[in-house]
mmCIF file of C-alpha atoms in Angstrom:
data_model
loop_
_atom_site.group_PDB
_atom_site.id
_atom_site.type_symbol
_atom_site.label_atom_id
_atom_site.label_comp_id
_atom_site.label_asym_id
_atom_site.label_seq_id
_atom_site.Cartn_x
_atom_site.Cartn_y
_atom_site.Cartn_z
ATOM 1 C CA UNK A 135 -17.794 -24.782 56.151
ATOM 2 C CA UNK A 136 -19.176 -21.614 57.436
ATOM 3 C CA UNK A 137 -15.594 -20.085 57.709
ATOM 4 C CA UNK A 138 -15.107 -20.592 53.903
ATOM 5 C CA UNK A 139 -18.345 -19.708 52.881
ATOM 6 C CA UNK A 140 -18.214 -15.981 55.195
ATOM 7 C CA UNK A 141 -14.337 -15.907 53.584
ATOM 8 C CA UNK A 142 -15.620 -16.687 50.313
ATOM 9 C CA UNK A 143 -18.553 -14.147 50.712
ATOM 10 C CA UNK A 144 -16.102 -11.425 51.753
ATOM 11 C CA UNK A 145 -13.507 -12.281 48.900
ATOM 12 C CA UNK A 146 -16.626 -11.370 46.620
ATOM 13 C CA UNK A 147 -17.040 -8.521 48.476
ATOM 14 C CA UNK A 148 -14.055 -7.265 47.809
ATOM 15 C CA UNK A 149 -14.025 -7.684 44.529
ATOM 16 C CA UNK A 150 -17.216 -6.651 43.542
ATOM 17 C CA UNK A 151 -16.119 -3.445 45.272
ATOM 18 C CA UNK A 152 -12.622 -3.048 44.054
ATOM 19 C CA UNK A 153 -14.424 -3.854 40.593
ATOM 20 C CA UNK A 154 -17.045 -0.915 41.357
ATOM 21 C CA UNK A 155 -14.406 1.434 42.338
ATOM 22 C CA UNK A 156 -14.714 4.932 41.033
ATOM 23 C CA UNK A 157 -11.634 6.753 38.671
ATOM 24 C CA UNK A 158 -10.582 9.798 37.902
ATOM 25 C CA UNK A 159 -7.965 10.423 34.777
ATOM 26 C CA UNK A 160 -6.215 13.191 34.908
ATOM 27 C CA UNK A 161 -3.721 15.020 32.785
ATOM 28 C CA UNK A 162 -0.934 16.795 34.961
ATOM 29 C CA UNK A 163 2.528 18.191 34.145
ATOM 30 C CA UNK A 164 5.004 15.704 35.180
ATOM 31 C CA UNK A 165 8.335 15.093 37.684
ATOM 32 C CA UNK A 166 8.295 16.963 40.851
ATOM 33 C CA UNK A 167 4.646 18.183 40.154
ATOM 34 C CA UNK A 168 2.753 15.425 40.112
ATOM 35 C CA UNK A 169 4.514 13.604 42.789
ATOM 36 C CA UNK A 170 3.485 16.726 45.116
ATOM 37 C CA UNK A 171 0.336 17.325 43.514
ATOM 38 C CA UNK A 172 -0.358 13.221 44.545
ATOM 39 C CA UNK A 173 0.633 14.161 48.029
ATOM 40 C CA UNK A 174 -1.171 17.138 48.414
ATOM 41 C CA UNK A 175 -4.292 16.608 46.488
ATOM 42 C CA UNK A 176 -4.682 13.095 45.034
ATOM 43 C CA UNK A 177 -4.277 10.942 48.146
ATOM 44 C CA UNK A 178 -6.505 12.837 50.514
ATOM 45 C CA UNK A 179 -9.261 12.976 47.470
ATOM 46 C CA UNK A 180 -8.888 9.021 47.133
ATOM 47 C CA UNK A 181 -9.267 8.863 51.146
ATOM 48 C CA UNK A 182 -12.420 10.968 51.229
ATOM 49 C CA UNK A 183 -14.146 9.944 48.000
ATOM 50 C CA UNK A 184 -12.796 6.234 47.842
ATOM 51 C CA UNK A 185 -12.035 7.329 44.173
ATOM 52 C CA UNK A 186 -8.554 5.877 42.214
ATOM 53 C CA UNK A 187 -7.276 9.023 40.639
ATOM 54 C CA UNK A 188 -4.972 8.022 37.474
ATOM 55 C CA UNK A 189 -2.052 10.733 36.208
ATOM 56 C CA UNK A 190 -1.524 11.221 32.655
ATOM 57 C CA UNK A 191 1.467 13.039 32.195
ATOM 58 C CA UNK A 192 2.249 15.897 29.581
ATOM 59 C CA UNK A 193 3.037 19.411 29.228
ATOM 60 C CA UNK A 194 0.114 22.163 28.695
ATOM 61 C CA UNK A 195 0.640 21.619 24.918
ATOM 62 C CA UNK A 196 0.199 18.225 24.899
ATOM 63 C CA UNK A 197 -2.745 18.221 27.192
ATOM 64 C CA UNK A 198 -4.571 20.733 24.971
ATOM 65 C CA UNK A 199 -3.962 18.618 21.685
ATOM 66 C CA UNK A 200 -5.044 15.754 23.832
ATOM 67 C CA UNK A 201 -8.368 17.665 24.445
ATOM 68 C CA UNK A 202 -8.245 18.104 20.170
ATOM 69 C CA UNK A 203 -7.989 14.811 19.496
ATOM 70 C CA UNK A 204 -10.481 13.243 21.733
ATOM 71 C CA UNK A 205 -12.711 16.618 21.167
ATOM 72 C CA UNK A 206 -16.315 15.078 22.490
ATOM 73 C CA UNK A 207 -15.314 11.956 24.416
ATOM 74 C CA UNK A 208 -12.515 13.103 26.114
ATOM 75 C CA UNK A 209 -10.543 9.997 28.230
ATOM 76 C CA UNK A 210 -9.537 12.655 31.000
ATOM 77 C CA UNK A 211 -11.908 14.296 33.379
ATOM 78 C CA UNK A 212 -9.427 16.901 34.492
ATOM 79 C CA UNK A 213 -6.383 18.837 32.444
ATOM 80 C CA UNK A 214 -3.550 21.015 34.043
ATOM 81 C CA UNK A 215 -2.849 23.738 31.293
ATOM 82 C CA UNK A 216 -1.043 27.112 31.795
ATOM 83 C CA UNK A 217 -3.336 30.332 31.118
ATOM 84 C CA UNK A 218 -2.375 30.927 27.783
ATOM 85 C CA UNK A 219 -3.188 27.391 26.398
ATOM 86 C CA UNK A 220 -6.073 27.355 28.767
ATOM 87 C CA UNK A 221 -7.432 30.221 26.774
ATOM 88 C CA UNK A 222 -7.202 28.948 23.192
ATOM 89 C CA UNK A 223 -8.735 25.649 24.428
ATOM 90 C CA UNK A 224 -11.459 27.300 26.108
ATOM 91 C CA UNK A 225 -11.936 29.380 22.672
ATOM 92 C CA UNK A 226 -11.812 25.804 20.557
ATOM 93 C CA UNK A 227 -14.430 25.005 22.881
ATOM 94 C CA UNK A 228 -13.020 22.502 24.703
ATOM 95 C CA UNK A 229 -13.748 23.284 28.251
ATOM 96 C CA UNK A 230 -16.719 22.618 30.584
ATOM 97 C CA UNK A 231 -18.285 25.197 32.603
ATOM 98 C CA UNK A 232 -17.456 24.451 36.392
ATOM 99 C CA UNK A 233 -20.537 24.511 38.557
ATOM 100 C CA UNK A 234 -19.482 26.902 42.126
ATOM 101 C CA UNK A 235 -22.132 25.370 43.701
ATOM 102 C CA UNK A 236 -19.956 22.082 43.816
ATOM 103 C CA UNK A 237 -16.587 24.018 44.807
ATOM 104 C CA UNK A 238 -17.390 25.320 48.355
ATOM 105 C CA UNK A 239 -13.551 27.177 48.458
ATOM 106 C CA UNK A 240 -14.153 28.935 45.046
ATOM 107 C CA UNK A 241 -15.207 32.409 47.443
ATOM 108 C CA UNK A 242 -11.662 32.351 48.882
ATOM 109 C CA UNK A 243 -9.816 31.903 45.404
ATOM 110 C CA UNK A 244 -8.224 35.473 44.423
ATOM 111 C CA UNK A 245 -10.466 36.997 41.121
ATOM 112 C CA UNK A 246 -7.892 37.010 38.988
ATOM 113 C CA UNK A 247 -7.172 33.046 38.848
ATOM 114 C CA UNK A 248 -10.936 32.470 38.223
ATOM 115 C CA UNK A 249 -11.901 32.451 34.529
ATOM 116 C CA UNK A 250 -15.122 34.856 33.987
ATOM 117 C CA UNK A 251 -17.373 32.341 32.583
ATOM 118 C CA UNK A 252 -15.907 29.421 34.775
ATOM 119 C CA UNK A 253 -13.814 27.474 32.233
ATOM 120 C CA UNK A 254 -10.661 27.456 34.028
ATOM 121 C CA UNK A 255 -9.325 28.621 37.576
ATOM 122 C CA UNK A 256 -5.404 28.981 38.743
ATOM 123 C CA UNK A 257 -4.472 26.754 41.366
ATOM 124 C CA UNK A 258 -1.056 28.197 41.751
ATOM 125 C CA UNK A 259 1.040 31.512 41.167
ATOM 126 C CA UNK A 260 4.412 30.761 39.690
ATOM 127 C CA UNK A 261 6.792 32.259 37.166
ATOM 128 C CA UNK A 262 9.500 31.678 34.226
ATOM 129 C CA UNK A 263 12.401 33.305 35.985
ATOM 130 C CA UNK A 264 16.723 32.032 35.506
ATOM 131 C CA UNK A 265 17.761 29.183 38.006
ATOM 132 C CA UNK A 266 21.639 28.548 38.539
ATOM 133 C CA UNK A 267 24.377 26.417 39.751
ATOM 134 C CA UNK A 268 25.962 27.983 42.616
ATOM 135 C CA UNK A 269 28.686 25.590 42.350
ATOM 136 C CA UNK A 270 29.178 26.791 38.682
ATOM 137 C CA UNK A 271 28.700 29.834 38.808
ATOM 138 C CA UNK A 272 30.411 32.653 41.818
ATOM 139 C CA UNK A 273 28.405 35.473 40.557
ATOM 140 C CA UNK A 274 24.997 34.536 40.052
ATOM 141 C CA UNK A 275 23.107 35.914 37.102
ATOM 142 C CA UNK A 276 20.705 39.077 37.695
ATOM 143 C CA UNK A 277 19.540 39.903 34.172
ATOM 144 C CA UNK A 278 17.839 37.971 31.351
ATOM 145 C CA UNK A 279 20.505 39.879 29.647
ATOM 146 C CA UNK A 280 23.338 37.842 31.325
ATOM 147 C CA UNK A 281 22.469 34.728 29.893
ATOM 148 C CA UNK A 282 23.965 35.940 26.194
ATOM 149 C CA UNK A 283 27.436 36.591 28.637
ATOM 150 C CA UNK A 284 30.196 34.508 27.102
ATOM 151 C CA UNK A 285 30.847 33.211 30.172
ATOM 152 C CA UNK A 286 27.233 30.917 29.578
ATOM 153 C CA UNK A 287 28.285 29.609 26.104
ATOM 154 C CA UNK A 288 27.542 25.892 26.037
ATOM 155 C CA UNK A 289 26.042 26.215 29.686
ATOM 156 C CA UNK A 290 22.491 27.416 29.581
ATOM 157 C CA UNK A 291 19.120 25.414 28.702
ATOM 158 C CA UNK A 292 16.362 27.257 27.735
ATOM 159 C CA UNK A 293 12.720 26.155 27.104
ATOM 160 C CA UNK A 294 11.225 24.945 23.227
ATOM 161 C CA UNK A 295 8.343 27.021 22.220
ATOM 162 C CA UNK A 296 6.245 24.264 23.373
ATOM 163 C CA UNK A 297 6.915 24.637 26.883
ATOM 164 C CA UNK A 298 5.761 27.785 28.629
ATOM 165 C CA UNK A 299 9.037 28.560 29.917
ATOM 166 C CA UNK A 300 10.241 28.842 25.531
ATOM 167 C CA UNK A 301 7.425 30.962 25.128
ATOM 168 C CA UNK A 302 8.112 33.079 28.029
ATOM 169 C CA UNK A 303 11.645 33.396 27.571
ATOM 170 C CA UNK A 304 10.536 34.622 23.930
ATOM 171 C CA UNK A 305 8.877 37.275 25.441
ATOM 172 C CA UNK A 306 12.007 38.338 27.712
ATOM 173 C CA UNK A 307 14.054 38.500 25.013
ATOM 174 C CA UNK A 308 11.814 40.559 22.997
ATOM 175 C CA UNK A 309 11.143 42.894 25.428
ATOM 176 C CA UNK A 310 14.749 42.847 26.863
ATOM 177 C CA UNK A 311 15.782 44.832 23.128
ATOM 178 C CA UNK A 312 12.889 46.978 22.840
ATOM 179 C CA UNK A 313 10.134 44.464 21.328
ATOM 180 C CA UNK A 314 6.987 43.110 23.265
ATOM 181 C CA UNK A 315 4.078 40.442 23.268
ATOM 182 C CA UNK A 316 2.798 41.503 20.456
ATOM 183 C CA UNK A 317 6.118 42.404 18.644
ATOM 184 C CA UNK A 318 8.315 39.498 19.354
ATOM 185 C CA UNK A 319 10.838 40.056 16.608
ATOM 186 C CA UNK A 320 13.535 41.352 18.463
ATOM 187 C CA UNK A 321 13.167 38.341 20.567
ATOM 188 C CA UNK A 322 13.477 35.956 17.942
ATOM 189 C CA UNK A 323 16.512 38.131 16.481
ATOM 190 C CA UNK A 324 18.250 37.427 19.773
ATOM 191 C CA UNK A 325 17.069 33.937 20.678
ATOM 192 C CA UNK A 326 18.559 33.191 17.136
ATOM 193 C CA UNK A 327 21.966 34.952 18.277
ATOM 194 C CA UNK A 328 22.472 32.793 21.234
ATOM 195 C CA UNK A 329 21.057 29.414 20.271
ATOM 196 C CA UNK A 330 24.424 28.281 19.040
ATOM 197 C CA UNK A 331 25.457 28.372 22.331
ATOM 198 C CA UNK A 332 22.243 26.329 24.001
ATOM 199 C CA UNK A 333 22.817 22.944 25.088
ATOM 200 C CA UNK A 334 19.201 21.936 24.700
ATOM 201 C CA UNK A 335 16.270 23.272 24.005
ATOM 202 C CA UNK A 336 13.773 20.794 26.252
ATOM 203 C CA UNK A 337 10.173 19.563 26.469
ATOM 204 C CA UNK A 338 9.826 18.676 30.121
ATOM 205 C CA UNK A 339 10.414 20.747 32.903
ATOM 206 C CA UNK A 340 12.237 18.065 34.785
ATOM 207 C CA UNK A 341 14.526 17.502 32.142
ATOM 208 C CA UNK A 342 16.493 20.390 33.407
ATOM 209 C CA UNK A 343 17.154 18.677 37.142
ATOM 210 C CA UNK A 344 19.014 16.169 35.103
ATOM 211 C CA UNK A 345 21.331 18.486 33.223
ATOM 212 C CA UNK A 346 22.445 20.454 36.275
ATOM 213 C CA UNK A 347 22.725 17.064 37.929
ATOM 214 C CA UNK A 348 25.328 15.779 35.515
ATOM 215 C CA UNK A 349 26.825 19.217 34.806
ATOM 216 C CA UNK A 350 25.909 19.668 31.429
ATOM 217 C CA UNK A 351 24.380 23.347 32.361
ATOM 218 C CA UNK A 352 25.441 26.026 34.806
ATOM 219 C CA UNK A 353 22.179 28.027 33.546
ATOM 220 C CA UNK A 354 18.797 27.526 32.671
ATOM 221 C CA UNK A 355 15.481 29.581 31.935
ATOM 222 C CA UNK A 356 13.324 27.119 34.726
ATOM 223 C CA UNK A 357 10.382 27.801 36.704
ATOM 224 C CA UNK A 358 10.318 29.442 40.466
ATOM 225 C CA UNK A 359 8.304 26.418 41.852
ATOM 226 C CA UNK A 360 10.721 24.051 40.363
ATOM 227 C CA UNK A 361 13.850 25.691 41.314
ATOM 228 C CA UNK A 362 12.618 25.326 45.181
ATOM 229 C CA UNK A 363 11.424 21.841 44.706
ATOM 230 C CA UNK A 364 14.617 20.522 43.614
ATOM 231 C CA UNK A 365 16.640 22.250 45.417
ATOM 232 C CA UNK A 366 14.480 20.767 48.590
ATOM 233 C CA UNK A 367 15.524 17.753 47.023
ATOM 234 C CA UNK A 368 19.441 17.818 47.333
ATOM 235 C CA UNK A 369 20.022 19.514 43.597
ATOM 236 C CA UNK A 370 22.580 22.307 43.662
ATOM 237 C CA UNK A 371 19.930 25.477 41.846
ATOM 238 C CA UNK A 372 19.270 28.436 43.104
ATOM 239 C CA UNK A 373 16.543 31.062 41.239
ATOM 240 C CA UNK A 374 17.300 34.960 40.316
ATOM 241 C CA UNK A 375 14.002 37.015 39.615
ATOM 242 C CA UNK A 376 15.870 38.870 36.707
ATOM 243 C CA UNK A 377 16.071 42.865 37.190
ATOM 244 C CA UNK A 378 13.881 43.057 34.163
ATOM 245 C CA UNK A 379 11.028 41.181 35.794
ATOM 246 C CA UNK A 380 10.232 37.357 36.613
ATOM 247 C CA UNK A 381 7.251 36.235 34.106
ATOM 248 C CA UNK A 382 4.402 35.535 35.558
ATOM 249 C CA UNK A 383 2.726 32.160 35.478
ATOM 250 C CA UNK A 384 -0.660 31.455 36.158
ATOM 251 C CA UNK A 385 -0.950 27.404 35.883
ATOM 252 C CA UNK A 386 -4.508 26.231 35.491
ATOM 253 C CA UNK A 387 -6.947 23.233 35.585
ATOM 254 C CA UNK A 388 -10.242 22.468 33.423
ATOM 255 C CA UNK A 389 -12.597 20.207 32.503
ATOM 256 C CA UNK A 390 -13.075 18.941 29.064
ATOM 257 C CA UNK A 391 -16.129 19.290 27.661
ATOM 258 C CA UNK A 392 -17.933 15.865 27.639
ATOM 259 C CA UNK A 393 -15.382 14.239 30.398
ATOM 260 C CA UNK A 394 -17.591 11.343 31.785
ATOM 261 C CA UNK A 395 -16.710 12.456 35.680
ATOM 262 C CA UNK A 396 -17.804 15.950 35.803
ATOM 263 C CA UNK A 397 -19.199 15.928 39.420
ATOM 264 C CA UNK A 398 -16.254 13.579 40.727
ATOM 265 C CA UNK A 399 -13.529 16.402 38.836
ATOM 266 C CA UNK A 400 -15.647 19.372 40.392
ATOM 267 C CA UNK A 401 -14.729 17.603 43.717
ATOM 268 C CA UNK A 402 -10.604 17.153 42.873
ATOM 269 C CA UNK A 403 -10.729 20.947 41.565
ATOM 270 C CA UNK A 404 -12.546 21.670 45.546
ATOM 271 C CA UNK A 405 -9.588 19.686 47.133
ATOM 272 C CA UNK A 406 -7.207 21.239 45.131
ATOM 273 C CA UNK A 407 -8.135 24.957 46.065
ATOM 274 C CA UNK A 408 -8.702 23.939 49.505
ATOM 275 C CA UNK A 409 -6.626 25.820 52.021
ATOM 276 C CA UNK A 410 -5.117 22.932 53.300
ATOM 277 C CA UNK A 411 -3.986 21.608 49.541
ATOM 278 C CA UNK A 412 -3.160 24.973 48.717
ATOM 279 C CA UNK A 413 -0.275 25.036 51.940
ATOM 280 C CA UNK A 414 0.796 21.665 51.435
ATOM 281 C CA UNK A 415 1.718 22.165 48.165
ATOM 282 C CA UNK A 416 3.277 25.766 48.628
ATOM 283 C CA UNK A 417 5.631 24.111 51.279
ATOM 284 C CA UNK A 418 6.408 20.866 48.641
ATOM 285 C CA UNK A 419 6.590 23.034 45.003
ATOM 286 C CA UNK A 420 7.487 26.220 46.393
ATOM 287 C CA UNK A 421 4.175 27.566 44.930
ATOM 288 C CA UNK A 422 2.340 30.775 45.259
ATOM 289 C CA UNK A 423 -1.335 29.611 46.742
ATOM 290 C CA UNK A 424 -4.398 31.377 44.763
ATOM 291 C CA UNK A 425 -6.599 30.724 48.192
ATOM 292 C CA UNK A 426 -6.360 34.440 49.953
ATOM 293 C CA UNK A 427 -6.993 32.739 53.122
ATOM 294 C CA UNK A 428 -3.805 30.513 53.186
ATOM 295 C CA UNK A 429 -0.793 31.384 55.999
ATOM 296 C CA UNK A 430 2.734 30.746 54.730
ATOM 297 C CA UNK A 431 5.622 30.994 57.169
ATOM 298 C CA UNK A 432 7.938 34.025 55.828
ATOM 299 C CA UNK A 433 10.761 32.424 55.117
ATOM 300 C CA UNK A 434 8.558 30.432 52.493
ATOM 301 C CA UNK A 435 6.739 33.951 51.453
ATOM 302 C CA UNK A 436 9.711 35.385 50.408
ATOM 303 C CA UNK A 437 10.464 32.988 47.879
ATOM 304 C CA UNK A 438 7.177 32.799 45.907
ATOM 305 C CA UNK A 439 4.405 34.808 44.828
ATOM 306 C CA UNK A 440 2.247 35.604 47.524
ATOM 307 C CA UNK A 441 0.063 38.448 48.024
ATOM 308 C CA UNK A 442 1.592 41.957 46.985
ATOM 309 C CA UNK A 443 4.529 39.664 45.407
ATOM 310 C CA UNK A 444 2.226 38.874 42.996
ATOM 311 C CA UNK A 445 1.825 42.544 41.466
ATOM 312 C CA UNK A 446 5.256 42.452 40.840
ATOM 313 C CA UNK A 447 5.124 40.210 37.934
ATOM 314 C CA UNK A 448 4.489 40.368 34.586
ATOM 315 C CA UNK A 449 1.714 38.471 33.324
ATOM 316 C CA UNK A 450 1.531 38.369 29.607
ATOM 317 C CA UNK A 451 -2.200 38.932 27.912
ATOM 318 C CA UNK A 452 -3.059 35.828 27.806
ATOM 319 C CA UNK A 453 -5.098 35.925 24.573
ATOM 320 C CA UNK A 454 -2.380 37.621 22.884
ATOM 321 C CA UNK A 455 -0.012 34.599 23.911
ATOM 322 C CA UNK A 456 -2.842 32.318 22.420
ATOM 323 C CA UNK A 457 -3.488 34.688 19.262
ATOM 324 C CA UNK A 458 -0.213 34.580 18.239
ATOM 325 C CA UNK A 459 1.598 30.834 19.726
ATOM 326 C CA UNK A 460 0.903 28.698 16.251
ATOM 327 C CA UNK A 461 2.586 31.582 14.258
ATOM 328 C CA UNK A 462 5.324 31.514 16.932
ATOM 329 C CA UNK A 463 5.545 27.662 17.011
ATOM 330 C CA UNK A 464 5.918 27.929 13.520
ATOM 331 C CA UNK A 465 8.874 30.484 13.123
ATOM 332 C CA UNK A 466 10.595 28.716 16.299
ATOM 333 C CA UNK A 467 10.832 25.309 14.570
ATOM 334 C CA UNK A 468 12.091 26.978 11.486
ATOM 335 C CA UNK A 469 14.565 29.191 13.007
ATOM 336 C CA UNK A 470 15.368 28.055 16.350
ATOM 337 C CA UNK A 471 14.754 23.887 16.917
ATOM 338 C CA UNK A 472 16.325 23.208 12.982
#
């Protein structure tokens, strides 16, 4: 009797505490990314804080109309959003101030991936840059201008303009034939020109190790940190930083205003930008840490931005990118997706 009654008592236990258990929803880019960023960051929060961290998946976009639509009450507590849409949500209002006091490695994050007024930070350096097949393809590509080569027709995947590798490339192309962020015309001209040729224009950045998996591509416009991740993985790609310049990516993470787990997302943000997260998941995504105090091994520092890599880059204004995207959007989806 007093077995089942201390096994009963314990059962309770349990369940009172599994039913007490603290979450954290979070809205991350998906594929390769969150499975590393569960690794790296997730598991070791849940260990220390005893707290169930749940991934929504979606593309910077899509987590920034997420923010829109639940504008107030938001049902994440954390979103992953590149710079640029980062920006306009933080304009819409629809970011949180982050309190330092509660992230203890915010000293040893590099200036420029921490947001003035403490609406964002960068956990990663990355950019938009042209992977391969170097089964497919002898000569690899070393221009943005080699992807119009006739020798790409029907091989090459490049972003849509609501993935930050379409708006990148848009900027490529415009400055490739003498346009520029703020005068993208010559890069819609040309994006026009070759889109007969695209096999898809996709939504999901994991989308692409499919394609080159099957065949369908040779080419695609992908980012750095994917390139090494799948490659890691057994997929035949291989990355060119084009002649022209790589563009740089600065992905970020936020909290929505109103998010019902501020203190518990302050925490995952401190994890994140820890020195030890911040290796782990340069090794795993091939990303370029935005902790200044993080080693790499060189073999790994020569294939991501790190450091004086970094300045090499080009990092578009970020509230041009914002100013101008809906306009863009629009245009692309008459012109381009039709």
């Amino acid at each position: 009797m007093r077995d089942a009654l201390a096994g009963a008592m314990a059962l309770g236990a349990a369940f009172s505490a599994s039913a007490s258990a603290q979450q954290l929803n979070v809205a991350i880019f998906g594929g390769s990314f969150a499975e590393n960023v569960r690794t790296c960051v997730a598991e070791p929060f849940t260990r220390a804080t005893s707290t169930r961290v749940n991934f929504v998946l979606g593309n910077s976009v899509q987590n920034a109309a997420r923010l829109r639509a639940t504008r107030g009450r938001p049902d994440v507590d954390v979103a992953y959003m590149d710079l640029q849409v980062a920006v306009q949500a933080k304009a819409e209002g629809l970011l949180d101030q982050i309190d330092p006091a509660r992230l203890t490695n915010l000293p040893d994050i590099y200036p420029s991936a921490v947001d003035p007024d403490r609406r964002w930070i960068g956990f990663m350096y990355s950019s938009t840059a042209i992977a391969y097949n170097p089964r497919e393809l002898r000569t690899p590509p070393s221009s943005w201008a080699d992807l119009w080569s006739p020798a790409l027709r029907g091989k090459i995947a490049i972003g849509d303009i609501s993935a930050t590798s379409g708006q990148h490339f848009l900027i490529a192309a415009a400055r490739l034939n003498g346009g520029s962020v703020e005068n993208t015309e010559p890069g819609f001209r040309a994006i026009r020109e070759l889109r007969p040729h695209v096999v898809t224009l996709y939504t999901q950045a994991d989308q692409v190790v499919q394609l080159i998996e099957r065949g369908d591509i040779a080419a695609a416009v992908w980012f750095s940190d994917r390139v090494g991740a799948a490659a890691r993985s057994g997929v035949p790609v291989a990355v060119v930083f084009p002649s022209e310049g790589a563009i740089g990516i600065l992905p970020t993470f936020a909290i929505p205003q109103g998010a019902r787990n501020k203190a518990l997302a302050e925490q995952y943000m401190d994890r994140a930008l820890s020195s030890d997260a911040q290796r782990c998941f340069a090794e795993r995504q091939y990303a370029g840490p935005t902790n200044r105090r993080v080693e790499l091994p060189a073999e790994l520092a020569a294939l991501v931005p790190y450091r004086e890599s970094v300045d090499r880059l080009y990092f578009p204004p970020p509230e041009v990118v914002a100013q101008n995207l809906p306009a863009w959007t629009d245009r692309w989806n008459r012109e381009i997706a039709r």
